mmCIF file of C-alpha atoms in Angstrom:
data_model
loop_
_atom_site.group_PDB
_atom_site.id
_atom_site.type_symbol
_atom_site.label_atom_id
_atom_site.label_comp_id
_atom_site.label_asym_id
_atom_site.label_seq_id
_atom_site.Cartn_x
_atom_site.Cartn_y
_atom_site.Cartn_z
ATOM 1 C CA UNK A 1 -7.445 2.421 19.835
ATOM 2 C CA UNK A 2 -8.448 -1.316 18.601
ATOM 3 C CA UNK A 3 -11.823 -1.564 20.040
ATOM 4 C CA UNK A 4 -14.687 -1.624 17.811
ATOM 5 C CA UNK A 5 -17.834 0.339 18.435
ATOM 6 C CA UNK A 6 -19.774 -2.096 16.251
ATOM 7 C CA UNK A 7 -19.818 -4.291 13.370
ATOM 8 C CA UNK A 8 -17.905 -3.317 10.269
ATOM 9 C CA UNK A 9 -19.382 -2.708 7.065
ATOM 10 C CA UNK A 10 -17.749 -5.819 5.606
ATOM 11 C CA UNK A 11 -18.920 -8.038 8.486
ATOM 12 C CA UNK A 12 -20.142 -11.315 6.892
ATOM 13 C CA UNK A 13 -17.934 -11.264 3.722
ATOM 14 C CA UNK A 14 -15.417 -14.191 3.716
ATOM 15 C CA UNK A 15 -12.031 -13.984 2.470
ATOM 16 C CA UNK A 16 -9.231 -16.670 1.516
ATOM 17 C CA UNK A 17 -5.759 -15.176 1.646
ATOM 18 C CA UNK A 18 -3.787 -17.270 -0.431
ATOM 19 C CA UNK A 19 -0.943 -15.067 -1.276
ATOM 20 C CA UNK A 20 2.607 -14.297 -0.097
ATOM 21 C CA UNK A 21 4.375 -11.086 0.559
ATOM 22 C CA UNK A 22 2.973 -7.786 0.220
ATOM 23 C CA UNK A 23 0.483 -6.863 -2.895
ATOM 24 C CA UNK A 24 -2.319 -9.656 -2.281
ATOM 25 C CA UNK A 25 -2.059 -9.823 1.644
ATOM 26 C CA UNK A 26 -2.174 -6.279 1.832
ATOM 27 C CA UNK A 27 -5.629 -6.488 0.045
ATOM 28 C CA UNK A 28 -6.866 -8.991 2.437
ATOM 29 C CA UNK A 29 -5.742 -6.735 5.102
ATOM 30 C CA UNK A 30 -7.611 -3.800 4.097
ATOM 31 C CA UNK A 31 -10.698 -5.914 3.670
ATOM 32 C CA UNK A 32 -10.383 -7.540 7.275
ATOM 33 C CA UNK A 33 -9.790 -3.947 8.635
ATOM 34 C CA UNK A 34 -13.381 -3.084 8.014
ATOM 35 C CA UNK A 35 -15.007 -6.278 9.237
ATOM 36 C CA UNK A 36 -14.272 -9.076 6.432
ATOM 37 C CA UNK A 37 -13.654 -12.518 8.010
ATOM 38 C CA UNK A 38 -10.183 -13.375 6.590
ATOM 39 C CA UNK A 39 -8.613 -16.801 6.560
ATOM 40 C CA UNK A 40 -4.776 -16.431 5.783
ATOM 41 C CA UNK A 41 -3.908 -19.957 4.168
ATOM 42 C CA UNK A 42 0.115 -20.773 4.258
ATOM 43 C CA UNK A 43 1.971 -23.797 3.306
ATOM 44 C CA UNK A 44 2.622 -26.053 6.440
ATOM 45 C CA UNK A 45 6.467 -25.859 5.777
ATOM 46 C CA UNK A 46 6.617 -22.505 4.039
ATOM 47 C CA UNK A 47 5.207 -19.553 5.794
ATOM 48 C CA UNK A 48 4.328 -16.609 4.310
ATOM 49 C CA UNK A 49 8.077 -15.010 3.765
ATOM 50 C CA UNK A 50 6.593 -11.571 5.333
ATOM 51 C CA UNK A 51 6.870 -13.316 8.657
ATOM 52 C CA UNK A 52 10.781 -13.240 8.347
ATOM 53 C CA UNK A 53 11.138 -9.756 6.237
ATOM 54 C CA UNK A 54 12.580 -6.800 8.178
ATOM 55 C CA UNK A 55 13.387 -6.688 11.893
ATOM 56 C CA UNK A 56 12.212 -9.047 14.443
ATOM 57 C CA UNK A 57 11.639 -9.154 17.999
ATOM 58 C CA UNK A 58 12.208 -12.267 20.190
ATOM 59 C CA UNK A 59 12.240 -14.215 16.718
ATOM 60 C CA UNK A 60 8.761 -12.868 15.887
ATOM 61 C CA UNK A 61 8.895 -10.740 12.652
ATOM 62 C CA UNK A 62 7.178 -7.467 13.172
ATOM 63 C CA UNK A 63 6.099 -6.687 9.801
ATOM 64 C CA UNK A 64 3.951 -9.678 9.727
ATOM 65 C CA UNK A 65 1.984 -8.138 12.765
ATOM 66 C CA UNK A 66 0.883 -5.517 10.474
ATOM 67 C CA UNK A 67 0.129 -7.466 7.628
ATOM 68 C CA UNK A 68 -1.405 -10.533 9.090
ATOM 69 C CA UNK A 69 -3.620 -8.293 11.402
ATOM 70 C CA UNK A 70 -7.314 -9.252 11.522
ATOM 71 C CA UNK A 71 -6.658 -12.536 9.736
ATOM 72 C CA UNK A 72 -6.865 -15.987 11.192
ATOM 73 C CA UNK A 73 -4.107 -18.295 10.157
ATOM 74 C CA UNK A 74 -4.288 -21.873 8.974
ATOM 75 C CA UNK A 75 -1.676 -24.219 7.174
ATOM 76 C CA UNK A 76 -2.783 -26.094 3.940
ATOM 77 C CA UNK A 77 -0.587 -27.764 1.334
ATOM 78 C CA UNK A 78 -2.735 -27.202 -1.868
ATOM 79 C CA UNK A 79 -0.710 -29.536 -3.944
ATOM 80 C CA UNK A 80 -2.054 -32.578 -1.784
ATOM 81 C CA UNK A 81 -5.274 -34.043 -2.608
ATOM 82 C CA UNK A 82 -6.615 -33.530 0.713
ATOM 83 C CA UNK A 83 -5.408 -29.881 0.726
ATOM 84 C CA UNK A 84 -7.064 -29.272 -2.525
ATOM 85 C CA UNK A 85 -10.246 -30.985 -1.295
ATOM 86 C CA UNK A 86 -10.407 -28.758 1.609
ATOM 87 C CA UNK A 87 -9.651 -25.542 -0.389
ATOM 88 C CA UNK A 88 -12.622 -26.414 -2.596
ATOM 89 C CA UNK A 89 -14.727 -27.038 0.747
ATOM 90 C CA UNK A 90 -13.408 -23.489 1.995
ATOM 91 C CA UNK A 91 -14.113 -21.865 -1.664
ATOM 92 C CA UNK A 92 -17.687 -23.098 -1.557
ATOM 93 C CA UNK A 93 -18.751 -21.047 1.430
ATOM 94 C CA UNK A 94 -16.361 -18.064 0.561
ATOM 95 C CA UNK A 95 -16.891 -14.654 -1.246
ATOM 96 C CA UNK A 96 -13.129 -13.843 -2.380
ATOM 97 C CA UNK A 97 -10.011 -15.883 -2.883
ATOM 98 C CA UNK A 98 -6.652 -13.865 -3.144
ATOM 99 C CA UNK A 99 -3.882 -15.366 -4.626
ATOM 100 C CA UNK A 100 -0.445 -14.466 -6.231
ATOM 101 C CA UNK A 101 0.891 -17.732 -7.753
ATOM 102 C CA UNK A 102 2.568 -17.433 -11.194
ATOM 103 C CA UNK A 103 0.185 -18.032 -13.920
ATOM 104 C CA UNK A 104 -0.957 -21.842 -14.371
ATOM 105 C CA UNK A 105 -0.062 -22.822 -10.699
ATOM 106 C CA UNK A 106 -3.457 -23.218 -9.297
ATOM 107 C CA UNK A 107 -4.271 -24.925 -12.730
ATOM 108 C CA UNK A 108 -1.575 -27.371 -12.181
ATOM 109 C CA UNK A 109 -3.174 -28.378 -8.946
ATOM 110 C CA UNK A 110 -6.591 -28.398 -10.783
ATOM 111 C CA UNK A 111 -7.765 -25.165 -8.564
ATOM 112 C CA UNK A 112 -7.938 -22.869 -11.465
ATOM 113 C CA UNK A 113 -11.005 -20.651 -12.101
ATOM 114 C CA UNK A 114 -12.977 -23.464 -13.742
ATOM 115 C CA UNK A 115 -12.868 -25.589 -10.590
ATOM 116 C CA UNK A 116 -13.176 -22.942 -8.110
ATOM 117 C CA UNK A 117 -16.295 -21.453 -9.990
ATOM 118 C CA UNK A 118 -17.861 -24.668 -10.098
ATOM 119 C CA UNK A 119 -17.454 -25.097 -6.541
ATOM 120 C CA UNK A 120 -19.018 -21.525 -5.848
ATOM 121 C CA UNK A 121 -20.243 -19.646 -9.049
ATOM 122 C CA UNK A 122 -20.360 -16.376 -6.662
ATOM 123 C CA UNK A 123 -16.698 -16.544 -5.962
ATOM 124 C CA UNK A 124 -14.541 -13.550 -6.977
ATOM 125 C CA UNK A 125 -10.782 -14.568 -7.634
ATOM 126 C CA UNK A 126 -8.189 -11.634 -7.517
ATOM 127 C CA UNK A 127 -4.985 -13.019 -8.987
ATOM 128 C CA UNK A 128 -2.093 -10.771 -8.403
ATOM 129 C CA UNK A 129 0.939 -11.110 -10.353
ATOM 130 C CA UNK A 130 3.868 -8.811 -11.536
ATOM 131 C CA UNK A 131 2.868 -9.076 -15.109
ATOM 132 C CA UNK A 132 -0.646 -10.427 -15.220
ATOM 133 C CA UNK A 133 -2.104 -13.618 -16.470
ATOM 134 C CA UNK A 134 -0.939 -13.290 -20.214
ATOM 135 C CA UNK A 135 1.340 -11.485 -22.350
ATOM 136 C CA UNK A 136 5.092 -12.464 -22.942
ATOM 137 C CA UNK A 137 6.310 -11.499 -19.305
ATOM 138 C CA UNK A 138 3.406 -13.552 -17.488
ATOM 139 C CA UNK A 139 5.386 -16.557 -16.709
ATOM 140 C CA UNK A 140 8.431 -14.526 -15.558
ATOM 141 C CA UNK A 141 9.134 -14.161 -11.643
ATOM 142 C CA UNK A 142 8.694 -10.679 -10.367
ATOM 143 C CA UNK A 143 8.144 -8.513 -7.627
ATOM 144 C CA UNK A 144 7.269 -4.765 -6.861
ATOM 145 C CA UNK A 145 10.648 -3.577 -7.772
ATOM 146 C CA UNK A 146 10.633 -4.569 -11.041
ATOM 147 C CA UNK A 147 7.306 -2.643 -11.556
ATOM 148 C CA UNK A 148 8.959 0.499 -10.077
ATOM 149 C CA UNK A 149 11.947 -0.049 -12.925
ATOM 150 C CA UNK A 150 9.324 -0.865 -15.852
ATOM 151 C CA UNK A 151 6.627 2.105 -15.056
ATOM 152 C CA UNK A 152 9.127 4.772 -15.465
ATOM 153 C CA UNK A 153 9.115 5.604 -11.535
ATOM 154 C CA UNK A 154 12.831 4.877 -11.013
ATOM 155 C CA UNK A 155 13.309 6.759 -14.499
ATOM 156 C CA UNK A 156 12.076 9.959 -12.731
ATOM 157 C CA UNK A 157 13.217 9.568 -9.126
ATOM 158 C CA UNK A 158 16.675 10.984 -7.951
ATOM 159 C CA UNK A 159 18.924 13.870 -9.034
ATOM 160 C CA UNK A 160 19.602 14.625 -12.726
ATOM 161 C CA UNK A 161 23.276 13.644 -12.525
ATOM 162 C CA UNK A 162 22.591 10.636 -10.524
ATOM 163 C CA UNK A 163 21.509 7.126 -10.975
ATOM 164 C CA UNK A 164 17.799 6.214 -10.981
ATOM 165 C CA UNK A 165 16.470 5.774 -7.489
ATOM 166 C CA UNK A 166 14.366 2.763 -6.245
ATOM 167 C CA UNK A 167 12.157 3.083 -3.259
ATOM 168 C CA UNK A 168 13.381 1.570 0.213
ATOM 169 C CA UNK A 169 10.100 0.024 0.690
ATOM 170 C CA UNK A 170 7.183 -1.929 -1.268
ATOM 171 C CA UNK A 171 5.780 1.250 -3.307
ATOM 172 C CA UNK A 172 4.583 -0.720 -6.246
ATOM 173 C CA UNK A 173 3.250 -3.686 -4.244
ATOM 174 C CA UNK A 174 1.241 -1.391 -1.570
ATOM 175 C CA UNK A 175 -0.213 0.724 -4.705
ATOM 176 C CA UNK A 176 -1.291 -2.834 -6.366
ATOM 177 C CA UNK A 177 -2.583 -4.023 -2.799
ATOM 178 C CA UNK A 178 -4.857 -0.773 -2.606
ATOM 179 C CA UNK A 179 -5.881 -1.252 -6.013
ATOM 180 C CA UNK A 180 -6.814 -4.997 -5.510
ATOM 181 C CA UNK A 181 -8.957 -4.048 -2.624
ATOM 182 C CA UNK A 182 -10.763 -1.588 -4.907
ATOM 183 C CA UNK A 183 -11.034 -4.014 -7.459
ATOM 184 C CA UNK A 184 -12.490 -6.948 -5.230
ATOM 185 C CA UNK A 185 -15.238 -4.493 -4.083
ATOM 186 C CA UNK A 186 -16.198 -3.535 -7.654
ATOM 187 C CA UNK A 187 -16.513 -7.264 -8.463
ATOM 188 C CA UNK A 188 -18.692 -7.725 -5.381
ATOM 189 C CA UNK A 189 -20.863 -4.966 -6.530
ATOM 190 C CA UNK A 190 -21.316 -6.220 -10.055
ATOM 191 C CA UNK A 191 -22.187 -9.675 -8.395
ATOM 192 C CA UNK A 192 -24.956 -7.875 -6.785
ATOM 193 C CA UNK A 193 -26.471 -7.650 -10.254
ATOM 194 C CA UNK A 194 -25.300 -10.863 -12.070
ATOM 195 C CA UNK A 195 -25.347 -13.081 -9.219
ATOM 196 C CA UNK A 196 -21.958 -14.493 -10.535
ATOM 197 C CA UNK A 197 -18.283 -13.870 -9.345
ATOM 198 C CA UNK A 198 -15.622 -13.275 -11.675
ATOM 199 C CA UNK A 199 -11.750 -13.009 -11.894
ATOM 200 C CA UNK A 200 -9.926 -9.913 -10.999
ATOM 201 C CA UNK A 201 -6.549 -10.035 -13.037
ATOM 202 C CA UNK A 202 -4.072 -7.465 -11.282
ATOM 203 C CA UNK A 203 -0.686 -6.702 -12.761
ATOM 204 C CA UNK A 204 1.552 -4.884 -10.242
ATOM 205 C CA UNK A 205 3.208 -3.096 -13.335
ATOM 206 C CA UNK A 206 -0.245 -1.455 -13.957
ATOM 207 C CA UNK A 207 -1.476 0.757 -10.976
ATOM 208 C CA UNK A 208 1.844 2.358 -10.250
ATOM 209 C CA UNK A 209 1.899 3.520 -13.926
ATOM 210 C CA UNK A 210 -1.435 5.282 -13.176
ATOM 211 C CA UNK A 211 -0.198 6.905 -10.134
ATOM 212 C CA UNK A 212 2.543 8.500 -12.066
ATOM 213 C CA UNK A 213 0.300 10.690 -13.885
ATOM 214 C CA UNK A 214 0.051 11.911 -17.393
ATOM 215 C CA UNK A 215 3.341 10.615 -18.669
ATOM 216 C CA UNK A 216 1.967 8.497 -21.354
ATOM 217 C CA UNK A 217 -0.166 11.450 -22.440
ATOM 218 C CA UNK A 218 2.860 13.757 -22.613
ATOM 219 C CA UNK A 219 4.772 11.323 -24.669
ATOM 220 C CA UNK A 220 1.981 10.552 -26.988
ATOM 221 C CA UNK A 221 0.998 14.176 -27.726
ATOM 222 C CA UNK A 222 4.159 15.888 -27.383
ATOM 223 C CA UNK A 223 7.225 13.350 -27.481
ATOM 224 C CA UNK A 224 8.045 14.453 -23.920
ATOM 225 C CA UNK A 225 9.987 12.141 -21.869
ATOM 226 C CA UNK A 226 9.947 13.420 -18.048
ATOM 227 C CA UNK A 227 13.335 13.738 -16.623
ATOM 228 C CA UNK A 228 14.932 13.296 -13.273
ATOM 229 C CA UNK A 229 14.628 16.720 -11.397
ATOM 230 C CA UNK A 230 15.559 15.621 -7.938
ATOM 231 C CA UNK A 231 13.070 17.381 -5.410
ATOM 232 C CA UNK A 232 12.435 20.129 -7.901
ATOM 233 C CA UNK A 233 9.085 20.109 -10.063
ATOM 234 C CA UNK A 234 8.534 21.019 -13.668
ATOM 235 C CA UNK A 235 5.167 22.120 -12.860
ATOM 236 C CA UNK A 236 5.624 24.864 -10.029
ATOM 237 C CA UNK A 237 8.265 26.358 -7.987
ATOM 238 C CA UNK A 238 9.552 26.807 -5.405
ATOM 239 C CA UNK A 239 8.891 23.346 -4.687
ATOM 240 C CA UNK A 240 11.943 21.650 -2.793
ATOM 241 C CA UNK A 241 13.414 20.750 0.649
ATOM 242 C CA UNK A 242 15.323 23.132 2.504
ATOM 243 C CA UNK A 243 17.793 23.034 5.471
ATOM 244 C CA UNK A 244 17.089 25.102 8.618
ATOM 245 C CA UNK A 245 19.567 26.956 10.941
ATOM 246 C CA UNK A 246 19.219 23.897 13.463
ATOM 247 C CA UNK A 247 20.220 21.478 10.975
ATOM 248 C CA UNK A 248 16.497 20.128 10.323
ATOM 249 C CA UNK A 249 14.764 20.087 6.864
ATOM 250 C CA UNK A 250 11.417 21.180 5.823
ATOM 251 C CA UNK A 251 9.528 20.675 2.441
ATOM 252 C CA UNK A 252 7.743 23.620 0.739
ATOM 253 C CA UNK A 253 5.204 23.230 -1.897
ATOM 254 C CA UNK A 254 3.449 26.156 -4.368
ATOM 255 C CA UNK A 255 1.209 24.205 -6.384
ATOM 256 C CA UNK A 256 -1.463 27.166 -6.159
ATOM 257 C CA UNK A 257 -0.461 30.495 -7.148
ATOM 258 C CA UNK A 258 -1.939 32.241 -4.040
ATOM 259 C CA UNK A 259 0.348 30.052 -2.054
ATOM 260 C CA UNK A 260 3.772 31.147 -4.331
ATOM 261 C CA UNK A 261 2.601 34.514 -3.550
ATOM 262 C CA UNK A 262 2.404 34.068 0.186
ATOM 263 C CA UNK A 263 5.797 32.422 0.334
ATOM 264 C CA UNK A 264 7.579 34.977 -1.758
ATOM 265 C CA UNK A 265 5.976 37.841 0.486
ATOM 266 C CA UNK A 266 7.196 35.873 3.613
ATOM 267 C CA UNK A 267 10.558 35.456 2.618
ATOM 268 C CA UNK A 268 10.856 39.025 1.868
ATOM 269 C CA UNK A 269 11.056 38.937 -1.882
ATOM 270 C CA UNK A 270 7.411 40.239 -3.119
ATOM 271 C CA UNK A 271 9.106 41.852 -5.937
ATOM 272 C CA UNK A 272 9.458 38.604 -7.614
ATOM 273 C CA UNK A 273 5.557 38.355 -7.705
ATOM 274 C CA UNK A 274 5.682 41.273 -10.193
ATOM 275 C CA UNK A 275 7.812 39.317 -12.693
ATOM 276 C CA UNK A 276 5.855 38.285 -15.887
ATOM 277 C CA UNK A 277 6.866 34.607 -15.373
ATOM 278 C CA UNK A 278 5.712 34.430 -12.053
ATOM 279 C CA UNK A 279 2.319 34.101 -13.283
ATOM 280 C CA UNK A 280 2.194 30.459 -13.804
ATOM 281 C CA UNK A 281 3.679 27.133 -12.252
ATOM 282 C CA UNK A 282 5.312 26.155 -15.314
ATOM 283 C CA UNK A 283 7.172 29.402 -15.739
ATOM 284 C CA UNK A 284 8.084 29.988 -12.423
ATOM 285 C CA UNK A 285 9.596 26.145 -12.705
ATOM 286 C CA UNK A 286 11.871 27.841 -15.411
ATOM 287 C CA UNK A 287 13.478 30.258 -12.812
ATOM 288 C CA UNK A 288 13.737 27.607 -9.713
ATOM 289 C CA UNK A 289 17.203 28.714 -9.068
ATOM 290 C CA UNK A 290 16.187 32.180 -8.218
ATOM 291 C CA UNK A 291 13.315 31.317 -6.194
ATOM 292 C CA UNK A 292 15.106 28.469 -4.542
ATOM 293 C CA UNK A 293 17.952 31.022 -3.546
ATOM 294 C CA UNK A 294 15.189 33.323 -1.847
ATOM 295 C CA UNK A 295 13.404 30.921 0.034
ATOM 296 C CA UNK A 296 16.234 28.809 0.902
ATOM 297 C CA UNK A 297 18.407 31.754 2.267
ATOM 298 C CA UNK A 298 15.168 32.876 4.581
ATOM 299 C CA UNK A 299 14.890 29.431 5.873
ATOM 300 C CA UNK A 300 18.710 28.891 6.297
ATOM 301 C CA UNK A 301 18.684 31.680 8.981
ATOM 302 C CA UNK A 302 16.049 30.473 11.136
ATOM 303 C CA UNK A 303 15.392 27.400 13.154
ATOM 304 C CA UNK A 304 12.701 24.800 12.278
ATOM 305 C CA UNK A 305 9.906 25.696 14.686
ATOM 306 C CA UNK A 306 10.308 29.280 13.855
ATOM 307 C CA UNK A 307 9.935 28.427 10.037
ATOM 308 C CA UNK A 308 6.914 26.355 10.550
ATOM 309 C CA UNK A 309 5.148 28.941 12.903
ATOM 310 C CA UNK A 310 6.130 31.662 10.144
ATOM 311 C CA UNK A 311 4.553 29.481 7.359
ATOM 312 C CA UNK A 312 1.584 28.840 9.254
ATOM 313 C CA UNK A 313 0.898 32.155 10.323
ATOM 314 C CA UNK A 314 1.331 33.346 6.641
ATOM 315 C CA UNK A 315 -1.015 30.226 5.386
ATOM 316 C CA UNK A 316 1.641 29.028 3.065
ATOM 317 C CA UNK A 317 2.358 25.336 2.659
ATOM 318 C CA UNK A 318 5.124 23.861 4.572
ATOM 319 C CA UNK A 319 5.915 20.641 6.407
ATOM 320 C CA UNK A 320 8.882 19.049 8.308
ATOM 321 C CA UNK A 321 10.912 16.066 6.895
ATOM 322 C CA UNK A 322 10.164 13.779 9.457
ATOM 323 C CA UNK A 323 11.618 10.309 10.131
ATOM 324 C CA UNK A 324 9.397 7.645 11.981
ATOM 325 C CA UNK A 325 10.250 8.629 15.431
ATOM 326 C CA UNK A 326 9.026 12.040 14.660
ATOM 327 C CA UNK A 327 5.791 10.492 13.003
ATOM 328 C CA UNK A 328 5.109 8.692 16.290
ATOM 329 C CA UNK A 329 5.083 11.980 18.039
ATOM 330 C CA UNK A 330 3.179 14.124 15.496
ATOM 331 C CA UNK A 331 0.543 16.046 17.023
ATOM 332 C CA UNK A 332 -1.798 15.824 13.717
ATOM 333 C CA UNK A 333 -1.248 12.093 13.334
ATOM 334 C CA UNK A 334 -1.923 11.715 17.237
ATOM 335 C CA UNK A 335 -5.303 13.616 16.787
ATOM 336 C CA UNK A 336 -6.241 11.452 13.980
ATOM 337 C CA UNK A 337 -5.280 8.359 15.850
ATOM 338 C CA UNK A 338 -3.220 7.244 12.750
ATOM 339 C CA UNK A 339 -0.814 5.076 15.032
ATOM 340 C CA UNK A 340 -2.851 2.998 17.137
ATOM 341 C CA UNK A 341 -2.015 0.522 19.970
ATOM 342 C CA UNK A 342 -2.985 -3.288 19.663
ATOM 343 C CA UNK A 343 -2.922 -5.789 22.334
ATOM 344 C CA UNK A 344 -0.996 -8.638 21.255
ATOM 345 C CA UNK A 345 -0.208 -11.969 23.178
ATOM 346 C CA UNK A 346 3.126 -12.535 21.773
ATOM 347 C CA UNK A 347 4.613 -9.108 22.081
ATOM 348 C CA UNK A 348 2.415 -7.157 24.237
ATOM 349 C CA UNK A 349 0.675 -3.529 23.188
ATOM 350 C CA UNK A 350 1.936 -2.803 19.800
ATOM 351 C CA UNK A 351 1.843 0.548 17.873
ATOM 352 C CA UNK A 352 1.264 0.279 14.205
ATOM 353 C CA UNK A 353 -0.859 2.111 11.497
ATOM 354 C CA UNK A 354 -4.358 2.369 12.043
ATOM 355 C CA UNK A 355 -7.112 1.621 9.439
ATOM 356 C CA UNK A 356 -6.871 3.574 6.102
ATOM 357 C CA UNK A 357 -9.825 5.782 6.236
ATOM 358 C CA UNK A 358 -12.521 6.732 8.730
ATOM 359 C CA UNK A 359 -16.028 6.045 8.407
ATOM 360 C CA UNK A 360 -18.785 7.924 10.521
ATOM 361 C CA UNK A 361 -21.122 5.336 11.042
ATOM 362 C CA UNK A 362 -19.384 1.939 10.440
ATOM 363 C CA UNK A 363 -15.748 2.254 11.389
ATOM 364 C CA UNK A 364 -12.984 0.089 10.666
ATOM 365 C CA UNK A 365 -10.708 -1.440 13.487
ATOM 366 C CA UNK A 366 -7.594 -3.361 13.936
ATOM 367 C CA UNK A 367 -8.819 -6.187 16.120
ATOM 368 C CA UNK A 368 -5.739 -8.222 16.343
ATOM 369 C CA UNK A 369 -2.329 -8.312 15.111
ATOM 370 C CA UNK A 370 -0.764 -11.036 12.905
ATOM 371 C CA UNK A 371 -1.235 -14.320 14.343
ATOM 372 C CA UNK A 372 1.303 -17.285 14.776
ATOM 373 C CA UNK A 373 1.647 -19.780 11.622
ATOM 374 C CA UNK A 374 -1.320 -21.919 11.595
ATOM 375 C CA UNK A 375 -2.616 -20.916 14.829
ATOM 376 C CA UNK A 376 -6.190 -21.018 13.633
ATOM 377 C CA UNK A 377 -6.163 -24.448 11.797
ATOM 378 C CA UNK A 378 -8.242 -26.567 13.751
ATOM 379 C CA UNK A 379 -10.690 -24.198 14.563
ATOM 380 C CA UNK A 380 -11.340 -23.063 11.062
ATOM 381 C CA UNK A 381 -11.537 -26.782 9.737
ATOM 382 C CA UNK A 382 -13.816 -27.662 12.547
ATOM 383 C CA UNK A 383 -16.125 -24.783 11.696
ATOM 384 C CA UNK A 384 -15.983 -25.997 8.193
ATOM 385 C CA UNK A 385 -17.443 -29.106 9.367
ATOM 386 C CA UNK A 386 -14.432 -31.385 9.499
ATOM 387 C CA UNK A 387 -14.281 -34.162 12.091
ATOM 388 C CA UNK A 388 -11.298 -34.671 14.350
ATOM 389 C CA UNK A 389 -10.370 -37.844 12.276
ATOM 390 C CA UNK A 390 -10.416 -35.695 9.172
ATOM 391 C CA UNK A 391 -8.223 -33.334 10.554
ATOM 392 C CA UNK A 392 -5.900 -35.839 11.831
ATOM 393 C CA UNK A 393 -5.709 -37.488 8.320
ATOM 394 C CA UNK A 394 -4.808 -34.412 6.535
ATOM 395 C CA UNK A 395 -2.080 -33.963 8.936
ATOM 396 C CA UNK A 396 -1.010 -37.600 8.351
ATOM 397 C CA UNK A 397 -1.197 -36.831 4.565
ATOM 398 C CA UNK A 398 1.328 -33.624 5.164
ATOM 399 C CA UNK A 399 -1.692 -31.466 3.756
ATOM 400 C CA UNK A 400 -1.518 -29.387 7.016
#
């Protein structure tokens, strides 16, 4: 559930989230999940577009409830003199700023690293862009989709005789968000020694390339370009999705030799284990048709529940292909509290993903879901030391 047993390990860390859409804001969310005080800064007339992405209920975007959790929200137009001055005041007491403007945008407003670090030499500035802060593509507009295309992910995804496949969700953005949170914590650790902050340059096209594994090494050393193989793997077999007698699907993996042998005994083909080619994953992958036929035929004669029970008894690796409705009722996710319930004043109880991992002594928690646009502007600015008259003047200027 959403209750916190005690202060999170990042309590006292102050984060300004100036970013929009997914990668940068997700990094801030992850910090907030473990106690950081995150203030989401949005344009007064142009809120974070994630508020309007995907399905909504009663006019309230549901994606934002997840991405905006554990953040207080204020409005600030950084292009206005008052907005600029207010951000510098916020930066002076912050530990981290996360932004994803195109390179040069903050500099155009006289809010670049020179000005921000002058206001706070201990500040960590995380700059999240599609292509990084320099290079021939740096000033191009870009989204995670372009990273999924450029990195080689789409090229290896899909069946061999079909077009490349892009994921139907923010894969590259999410990977970059996770990496940005790690990068911020690394920079904060370095600050403990140097006393100074620094700039994090996060290009969304890079972390997904690392996640894809040794493709550059394979190409560099062997000239090998990984092809599309659908659900099959060039590294082991059997590894695929298989349809059960009741029309469900399951996934089987045999990355370990012992698991491969258990699967073949289970499906009644122990003779294949004695084949010379069965001894390594790569050689088994060259005989995928034979192995898929043996496993697929056995599974096709049984309902999903029977398949799962038999694999579990045999200590072989299998999982049902689940949609989100299945996930919400899955016993393992329930045991882990992976989907937790959060009270929300706008929509009532919300079930959403819990924090990313469990800490035994200082766990994180979802304290609240995404709040309305600018809901905390007056509170945050008053805490900053602005008077009521100053806040009124900023509104008159259009800075709030």
